Amino acid sequence: MTDPRPATPEVSGPRRSIWRNLSLVWLVPLAALLVTLGIAWQTWAERGTRIEITFENAAGVTPEETTIRFRDVIVGMVEDVTFAEDLATVVIGARVDANVAESLPENAQFWVVRPEVSTSGITGLSTVLSGVYIEAAFRPEQGGSAQNFRGLDETPLVRPGMDGTRITIRADEGTQFSAGAPIFLQGIEVGQIETPRLLERGNGVIVDAFIQAPYDRRITTATRFWNISGFSVNFGPGGLDLSVNSIASLIRGGLAFDTVVSGGQPVQQGYAFDLYENEEAARDSLFSETIANAVELTTEFDESVRGLEVGSSVTFQGLRVGRVTDLGAFIEDTADGQEVRLRATLSIDPRALGLDEESPQADTIAFLSEAVQDGLRARLAAQSLFNQSLVVELVEIPDAEPATFGIFAQDAPLLPSVPSDLPDVTATAEGLFQRINDLPVEELLDQAIDTLAAVENLADSDGLRTAPDALVGLVNDARGLIGGEAAQALPEELRATVAELRGVVEDLRAADAVGQLVAALEAAEEAADDVAGVTTEFEGVTEGVPALIEELRALTQKANTLDLEGFVASAGSFLDGANRLVDQPSTRALPADVSALLDEARQALEELRAGGVVENANATLASARDAAAAVEEAAVTLPQLSARIEQLLGETETVITGYSANSSFNRETVAALREVRSAAEALTRLARQIERNPNSLLFGR
Amino acid sequence: MENAGSAPPVLTARRAGVLGCAQCGKVHLPGPERCARCGSVLESRDHTSLQRVWGWMFAGLVVYVPANVYPMLRTSMLGKTTDSTILGGVVDLIHHGSIGIAIIVFVASIVIPVAKFIAIAYLALSVTHRVRLSPGKRQHLYEVVEFIGRWSMIDVFVVAILSSLVRLDFAATINPGIAAVSFALSVAFTMLSALSFDSRLIWDASEEEDA
């Protein structure tokens, strides 16, 4: 070592003891350790008690995120979500605040709150953002140390910790209520029902219900529950009755209850009530059931009791006094052999008979016994007109056969019954229905259909469519005709014509044409003898006579065969037809103007009938007048003709004389003369007829 | 043990029988308790140095445990509260695909503090035990540890900034957790621990070996 070295080799500080050497800095890690341990202990202490909740599924539950809340305050956190050993359920492990865990009873309820939309409203909306949470509900109990719970699948309607009374309701079927349906007391919602469940035997439904305090004090053993779901329509003596309860109950269904009579006992939790169909049934059920000293009577019926059932009313003058408690058929030995009797047991409420509520049964029976001696009888009666339900009616029949209570059982005296008048009612109704049945409704309908079809066809036909126009035209024509001067002047002309005809006939008579004819014939007979010589000369003359005669006959025939009668008949039938048409209901139903038109037509036809066929008549009269004139002319010339005939006959006589009596000329002449005579007779007939009835020229009658 | 790469043996103040002020560097002859120039305590060697190093380091270790176990950040977003620890945050970041940030957080929050603990412990042990690393390199390591210490606070700064900025009530709120405080304490303690280390001890040991 060549380096220079200082004199003092080592510098060392004073040596201190180990304790004095110990630095204060060690306090720092100590403090840090203490603080850390403190924090750790606090965390451990605060992490709460572990509980396990079993759920069907863990929808939405996330470890370390899903909280457990009690009264909406976070009291715990889900730690893990695992399966049960058999994978059948999900076990949710959670830490719950220690102070809460201390009060957690075994029946604490846990359920997962998630958004829910139901008829009752929307719940759990906040969980849409924050995620689901587990709600706990329990009634805190100190010292509770339960750690395993079974979670509910649904939000419970009634949470433990709510004050009120739990009851059970029995019903025939569960259609009328859904879980959460409200229970009303005089219109105020005081409770809820839970999910209905089937009875084990399957013959009914029970549902738990919860009535909140303080309304639960209104529930006694005399309380009756009834269904107010939806709405009800009643048609009865009081008219139409439509009752709708709250809209909510329309959707969810609902129950109502009331305690009508006093005297019920307070109920315990879980007391079971029956559900009645409606308020009326519920109130009716109150009778008899709450009375301890109701009297049981037995009565027997010979007739069918269809419609009578257990629970049917027993009425006295319309008042309900009891109900049927039992019904059955019994075989009874009688003198005629075995006989089936229908026996009903009636429970009579003494209060309804005006007796004291506390009166012993014996008193009531005695009272009834007296009434029976006075004629009180049981009888079946229809409950109402519209259904087949029967009630037992107690009636007083003063002239009933004397009877007393029979003895059927120790405390069920036999009340004599009388046949009801039910069958008559039924028979009457049946008869009525039979009669209605027998009405030829089908035929009537068919006919109506046919008629309508015919009317339709008629209406559719072109003829009918043009008919109104034609009718109007006809009516107008007729009106014009009737209004015309010619028609107005017609009567006068008729009178004149008739007068002229009469004159003609007078002339005819005065001229004594017949006598002259006879004379002429006689002269002709005479002349026939002389005629022989001039036979050839007179050939043409004799040929001319038959032609004249033919003309006369034709004229007469024409006058005779004027078809007035046919025309008038057809007009009459047309009128009748029109009349019938107008009388038909269908025609009446035609529009009013058509009716009016038809009326006009009828009037026109009436006028035609009355004044009638004026034009034709006019023409006819004109021709008749011509004919008359011709006849007159003929009548004027008749004497000349007669004279000429006479002369002719005189001449022919001579000719005929020259001929043998049996010659053919003679026979011809005789025939000609006969024809002349018949022509003359026809003329005479015509003249008479015209004289007797001038109208016949017009009407052919 | 060869002192490869290290400075050649020099005459130290202690060997020369004097002592230098740790603060201002003035050389004193043995005798005075305090530096004549700056008034600081004069010690040839700080005998409590190792004690303090260990003390602060243990304290840092102790609080480093809750810093990792407890949540660093409490994030409330739309009613959902999420606690995230340091490691959990790193995992979350990886899950979200932010590998780079995850690495930064991981290095700053886990690697560096742990490395510091190891380095300090190593240095402290190297004073009394024989180690492979040459005194020069150990001195270098010490300087690195001392320098890098302050940067470990980056996590704490992030939490502090987030907590003050993200205050949107219901929509989003970030609160520092217990771990934030623990972590800050841990970093502070390790820094103090590094500061407490008397680097002259490194050389004393090597000299003794040489001697």
mmCIF file of N, CA and C in Angstrom, chain A residues 4-16 18 21-26 28-30 32-34 36 39-41 43-44 64-65 129-131, chain B residues 11 13-19 30 33 43-44 47-48 50-56 58-59 62-63 65-66 70 78-82 170 178 182 189:
data_model
loop_
_atom_site.group_PDB
_atom_site.id
_atom_site.type_symbol
_atom_site.label_atom_id
_atom_site.label_comp_id
_atom_site.label_asym_id
_atom_site.label_seq_id
_atom_site.Cartn_x
_atom_site.Cartn_y
_atom_site.Cartn_z
ATOM 1 N N PRO A 4 -1.028 7.380 0.795
ATOM 2 C CA PRO A 4 -0.856 7.993 2.123
ATOM 3 C C PRO A 4 -2.026 7.664 3.008
ATOM 4 N N ARG A 5 -1.755 7.463 4.224
ATOM 5 C CA ARG A 5 -2.810 7.077 5.147
ATOM 6 C C ARG A 5 -2.974 8.107 6.234
ATOM 7 N N PRO A 6 -4.102 8.429 6.554
ATOM 8 C CA PRO A 6 -4.309 9.364 7.669
ATOM 9 C C PRO A 6 -3.925 8.725 8.992
ATOM 10 N N ALA A 7 -3.806 9.610 9.955
ATOM 11 C CA ALA A 7 -3.331 9.151 11.254
ATOM 12 C C ALA A 7 -4.369 8.291 11.935
ATOM 13 N N THR A 8 -5.507 8.801 11.929
ATOM 14 C CA THR A 8 -6.568 8.063 12.620
ATOM 15 C C THR A 8 -7.211 7.125 11.609
ATOM 16 N N PRO A 9 -7.103 5.887 11.900
ATOM 17 C CA PRO A 9 -7.556 4.946 10.896
ATOM 18 C C PRO A 9 -9.085 4.951 10.694
ATOM 19 N N GLU A 10 -9.836 4.848 11.710
ATOM 20 C CA GLU A 10 -11.286 4.658 11.545
ATOM 21 C C GLU A 10 -12.049 5.739 12.265
ATOM 22 N N VAL A 11 -13.120 6.101 11.671
ATOM 23 C CA VAL A 11 -14.034 7.030 12.352
ATOM 24 C C VAL A 11 -15.308 6.258 12.626
ATOM 25 N N SER A 12 -15.636 6.208 13.879
ATOM 26 C CA SER A 12 -16.914 5.541 14.162
ATOM 27 C C SER A 12 -17.656 6.347 15.203
ATOM 28 N N GLY A 13 -18.911 6.373 15.018
ATOM 29 C CA GLY A 13 -19.756 7.138 15.935
ATOM 30 C C GLY A 13 -19.908 6.418 17.228
ATOM 31 N N PRO A 14 -20.497 7.115 18.162
ATOM 32 C CA PRO A 14 -20.713 6.467 19.440
ATOM 33 C C PRO A 14 -21.663 5.274 19.288
ATOM 34 N N ARG A 15 -21.347 4.245 19.980
ATOM 35 C CA ARG A 15 -22.144 3.016 19.905
ATOM 36 C C ARG A 15 -23.314 3.130 20.851
ATOM 37 N N ARG A 16 -24.513 2.936 20.341
ATOM 38 C CA ARG A 16 -25.669 3.067 21.238
ATOM 39 C C ARG A 16 -26.296 1.716 21.476
ATOM 40 N N ILE A 18 -29.078 -1.284 21.698
ATOM 41 C CA ILE A 18 -29.946 -1.751 20.623
ATOM 42 C C ILE A 18 -31.303 -1.066 20.677
ATOM 43 N N ASN A 21 -30.898 2.279 19.512
ATOM 44 C CA ASN A 21 -30.667 2.210 18.090
ATOM 45 C C ASN A 21 -31.948 2.075 17.282
ATOM 46 N N LEU A 22 -32.952 1.530 17.918
ATOM 47 C CA LEU A 22 -34.197 1.220 17.203
ATOM 48 C C LEU A 22 -34.848 2.507 16.710
ATOM 49 N N SER A 23 -35.071 2.566 15.451
ATOM 50 C CA SER A 23 -35.616 3.796 14.873
ATOM 51 C C SER A 23 -37.116 3.908 15.131
ATOM 52 N N LEU A 24 -37.549 5.137 15.230
ATOM 53 C CA LEU A 24 -38.987 5.383 15.411
ATOM 54 C C LEU A 24 -39.772 5.036 14.153
ATOM 55 N N VAL A 25 -39.048 4.867 13.079
ATOM 56 C CA VAL A 25 -39.737 4.621 11.806
ATOM 57 C C VAL A 25 -40.527 3.316 11.837
ATOM 58 N N TRP A 26 -40.160 2.463 12.700
ATOM 59 C CA TRP A 26 -40.882 1.187 12.797
ATOM 60 C C TRP A 26 -42.325 1.372 13.235
ATOM 61 N N VAL A 28 -44.202 3.313 11.852
ATOM 62 C CA VAL A 28 -45.028 3.521 10.652
ATOM 63 C C VAL A 28 -45.607 2.206 10.124
ATOM 64 N N PRO A 29 -44.784 1.190 9.846
ATOM 65 C CA PRO A 29 -45.401 -0.065 9.396
ATOM 66 C C PRO A 29 -46.344 -0.647 10.424
ATOM 67 N N LEU A 30 -46.007 -0.433 11.669
ATOM 68 C CA LEU A 30 -46.911 -0.919 12.722
ATOM 69 C C LEU A 30 -48.287 -0.270 12.596
ATOM 70 N N ALA A 32 -49.430 1.194 9.946
ATOM 71 C CA ALA A 32 -50.040 0.776 8.689
ATOM 72 C C ALA A 32 -50.680 -0.590 8.836
ATOM 73 N N LEU A 33 -49.967 -1.462 9.526
ATOM 74 C CA LEU A 33 -50.508 -2.807 9.736
ATOM 75 C C LEU A 33 -51.796 -2.760 10.535
ATOM 76 N N LEU A 34 -51.764 -1.937 11.571
ATOM 77 C CA LEU A 34 -52.956 -1.843 12.408
ATOM 78 C C LEU A 34 -54.135 -1.308 11.601
ATOM 79 N N THR A 36 -54.559 -1.338 8.389
ATOM 80 C CA THR A 36 -54.984 -2.302 7.383
ATOM 81 C C THR A 36 -55.793 -3.427 7.999
ATOM 82 N N ILE A 39 -59.123 -2.165 8.776
ATOM 83 C CA ILE A 39 -60.000 -2.097 7.600
ATOM 84 C C ILE A 39 -60.474 -3.496 7.229
ATOM 85 N N ALA A 40 -59.542 -4.423 7.253
ATOM 86 C CA ALA A 40 -59.904 -5.795 6.898
ATOM 87 C C ALA A 40 -60.960 -6.344 7.845
ATOM 88 N N TRP A 41 -60.767 -6.047 9.110
ATOM 89 C CA TRP A 41 -61.717 -6.568 10.084
ATOM 90 C C TRP A 41 -63.094 -5.939 9.863
ATOM 91 N N THR A 43 -64.250 -4.742 7.104
ATOM 92 C CA THR A 43 -64.847 -5.303 5.899
ATOM 93 C C THR A 43 -65.431 -6.680 6.176
ATOM 94 N N TRP A 44 -64.692 -7.440 6.906
ATOM 95 C CA TRP A 44 -65.155 -8.785 7.196
ATOM 96 C C TRP A 44 -66.411 -8.736 8.061
ATOM 97 N N GLU A 64 -72.596 -10.272 -7.395
ATOM 98 C CA GLU A 64 -71.917 -9.005 -7.074
ATOM 99 C C GLU A 64 -72.621 -7.792 -7.656
ATOM 100 N N GLU A 65 -73.772 -8.020 -8.285
ATOM 101 C CA GLU A 65 -74.485 -6.857 -8.810
ATOM 102 C C GLU A 65 -75.896 -6.788 -8.283
ATOM 103 N N LEU A 129 -83.523 -0.281 -15.844
ATOM 104 C CA LEU A 129 -82.178 0.280 -15.952
ATOM 105 C C LEU A 129 -81.213 -0.384 -14.982
ATOM 106 N N SER A 130 -81.660 -0.584 -13.767
ATOM 107 C CA SER A 130 -80.709 -1.020 -12.745
ATOM 108 C C SER A 130 -80.541 -2.530 -12.707
ATOM 109 N N GLY A 131 -81.368 -3.234 -13.455
ATOM 110 C CA GLY A 131 -81.310 -4.690 -13.359
ATOM 111 C C GLY A 131 -82.187 -5.170 -12.211
ATOM 112 N N LEU B 11 -9.792 6.257 -1.858
ATOM 113 C CA LEU B 11 -9.741 6.614 -0.425
ATOM 114 C C LEU B 11 -11.052 7.271 -0.080
ATOM 115 N N ALA B 13 -13.835 9.007 2.693
ATOM 116 C CA ALA B 13 -13.743 9.974 3.797
ATOM 117 C C ALA B 13 -13.548 9.238 5.103
ATOM 118 N N ARG B 14 -14.287 8.113 5.189
ATOM 119 C CA ARG B 14 -14.189 7.403 6.465
ATOM 120 C C ARG B 14 -12.781 6.876 6.665
ATOM 121 N N ARG B 15 -12.197 6.349 5.578
ATOM 122 C CA ARG B 15 -10.857 5.826 5.718
ATOM 123 C C ARG B 15 -9.882 6.948 6.026
ATOM 124 N N ALA B 16 -10.185 8.077 5.478
ATOM 125 C CA ALA B 16 -9.272 9.205 5.702
ATOM 126 C C ALA B 16 -9.427 9.799 7.084
ATOM 127 N N GLY B 17 -10.403 9.326 7.840
ATOM 128 C CA GLY B 17 -10.600 9.790 9.191
ATOM 129 C C GLY B 17 -11.383 11.071 9.267
ATOM 130 N N VAL B 18 -11.973 11.491 8.192
ATOM 131 C CA VAL B 18 -12.835 12.676 8.234
ATOM 132 C C VAL B 18 -14.249 12.236 7.896
ATOM 133 N N LEU B 19 -15.156 13.176 8.035
ATOM 134 C CA LEU B 19 -16.513 12.853 7.615
ATOM 135 C C LEU B 19 -17.102 14.031 6.836
ATOM 136 N N PRO B 30 -13.413 14.711 12.599
ATOM 137 C CA PRO B 30 -14.299 14.144 13.606
ATOM 138 C C PRO B 30 -14.366 15.053 14.830
ATOM 139 N N GLU B 33 -20.722 17.691 16.037
ATOM 140 C CA GLU B 33 -21.958 16.913 15.800
ATOM 141 C C GLU B 33 -22.670 17.412 14.544
ATOM 142 N N GLU B 43 -22.733 12.586 10.273
ATOM 143 C CA GLU B 43 -22.552 11.177 10.633
ATOM 144 C C GLU B 43 -21.696 10.552 9.550
ATOM 145 N N SER B 44 -20.796 9.797 9.994
ATOM 146 C CA SER B 44 -19.970 9.138 9.000
ATOM 147 C C SER B 44 -20.834 8.150 8.222
ATOM 148 N N HIS B 47 -26.487 4.884 10.800
ATOM 149 C CA HIS B 47 -26.678 3.535 11.321
ATOM 150 C C HIS B 47 -28.140 3.105 11.319
ATOM 151 N N THR B 48 -29.025 4.122 11.337
ATOM 152 C CA THR B 48 -30.458 3.759 11.347
ATOM 153 C C THR B 48 -30.996 3.616 9.924
ATOM 154 N N LEU B 50 -30.676 1.458 7.462
ATOM 155 C CA LEU B 50 -31.288 0.189 7.079
ATOM 156 C C LEU B 50 -32.594 -0.056 7.821
ATOM 157 N N GLN B 51 -32.585 0.333 9.104
ATOM 158 C CA GLN B 51 -33.835 0.174 9.883
ATOM 159 C C GLN B 51 -34.971 0.924 9.229
ATOM 160 N N ARG B 52 -34.667 2.169 8.831
ATOM 161 C CA ARG B 52 -35.723 3.001 8.257
ATOM 162 C C ARG B 52 -36.161 2.430 6.897
ATOM 163 N N VAL B 53 -35.105 1.964 6.161
ATOM 164 C CA VAL B 53 -35.466 1.364 4.868
ATOM 165 C C VAL B 53 -36.453 0.221 5.072
ATOM 166 N N TRP B 54 -36.120 -0.650 5.953
ATOM 167 C CA TRP B 54 -37.009 -1.799 6.196
ATOM 168 C C TRP B 54 -38.354 -1.356 6.753
ATOM 169 N N GLY B 55 -38.268 -0.395 7.642
ATOM 170 C CA GLY B 55 -39.515 0.070 8.271
ATOM 171 C C GLY B 55 -40.483 0.626 7.239
ATOM 172 N N TRP B 56 -39.994 1.558 6.447
ATOM 173 C CA TRP B 56 -40.875 2.160 5.432
ATOM 174 C C TRP B 56 -41.334 1.110 4.429
ATOM 175 N N PHE B 58 -41.728 -2.114 4.888
ATOM 176 C CA PHE B 58 -42.798 -2.958 5.453
ATOM 177 C C PHE B 58 -44.129 -2.224 5.461
ATOM 178 N N ALA B 59 -44.033 -0.938 5.832
ATOM 179 C CA ALA B 59 -45.271 -0.146 5.846
ATOM 180 C C ALA B 59 -45.876 -0.119 4.449
ATOM 181 N N VAL B 62 -47.381 -3.413 3.646
ATOM 182 C CA VAL B 62 -48.644 -3.638 4.373
ATOM 183 C C VAL B 62 -49.789 -2.933 3.663
ATOM 184 N N VAL B 63 -49.573 -1.678 3.308
ATOM 185 C CA VAL B 63 -50.701 -0.976 2.684
ATOM 186 C C VAL B 63 -50.874 -1.374 1.214
ATOM 187 N N VAL B 65 -51.166 -4.331 0.222
ATOM 188 C CA VAL B 65 -52.142 -5.444 0.186
ATOM 189 C C VAL B 65 -53.571 -4.925 -0.010
ATOM 190 N N PRO B 66 -54.062 -4.072 0.881
ATOM 191 C CA PRO B 66 -55.413 -3.546 0.616
ATOM 192 C C PRO B 66 -55.499 -2.767 -0.696
ATOM 193 N N TYR B 70 -58.773 -4.192 -2.225
ATOM 194 C CA TYR B 70 -59.974 -3.341 -2.204
ATOM 195 C C TYR B 70 -60.155 -2.633 -3.525
ATOM 196 N N LEU B 78 -75.813 4.699 -14.171
ATOM 197 C CA LEU B 78 -77.248 4.433 -14.304
ATOM 198 C C LEU B 78 -77.732 3.491 -13.204
ATOM 199 N N GLY B 79 -77.321 3.789 -12.009
ATOM 200 C CA GLY B 79 -77.806 3.007 -10.892
ATOM 201 C C GLY B 79 -77.035 1.732 -10.650
ATOM 202 N N LYS B 80 -76.170 1.403 -11.578
ATOM 203 C CA LYS B 80 -75.379 0.185 -11.394
ATOM 204 C C LYS B 80 -74.026 0.594 -10.828
ATOM 205 N N THR B 81 -73.654 0.023 -9.731
ATOM 206 C CA THR B 81 -72.377 0.374 -9.121
ATOM 207 C C THR B 81 -71.395 -0.758 -9.350
ATOM 208 N N THR B 82 -70.266 -0.398 -9.890
ATOM 209 C CA THR B 82 -69.248 -1.403 -10.144
ATOM 210 C C THR B 82 -67.986 -1.025 -9.384
ATOM 211 N N PHE B 170 -76.601 10.611 -11.405
ATOM 212 C CA PHE B 170 -77.142 9.274 -11.662
ATOM 213 C C PHE B 170 -76.486 8.633 -12.876
ATOM 214 N N ILE B 178 -61.040 2.497 -1.257
ATOM 215 C CA ILE B 178 -60.031 2.404 -0.205
ATOM 216 C C ILE B 178 -58.655 2.166 -0.826
ATOM 217 N N SER B 182 -54.744 3.549 -0.116
ATOM 218 C CA SER B 182 -53.712 2.569 0.226
ATOM 219 C C SER B 182 -52.559 2.628 -0.757
ATOM 220 N N PHE B 189 -44.670 5.431 0.952
ATOM 221 C CA PHE B 189 -43.817 4.680 1.872
ATOM 222 C C PHE B 189 -42.598 4.123 1.151
#
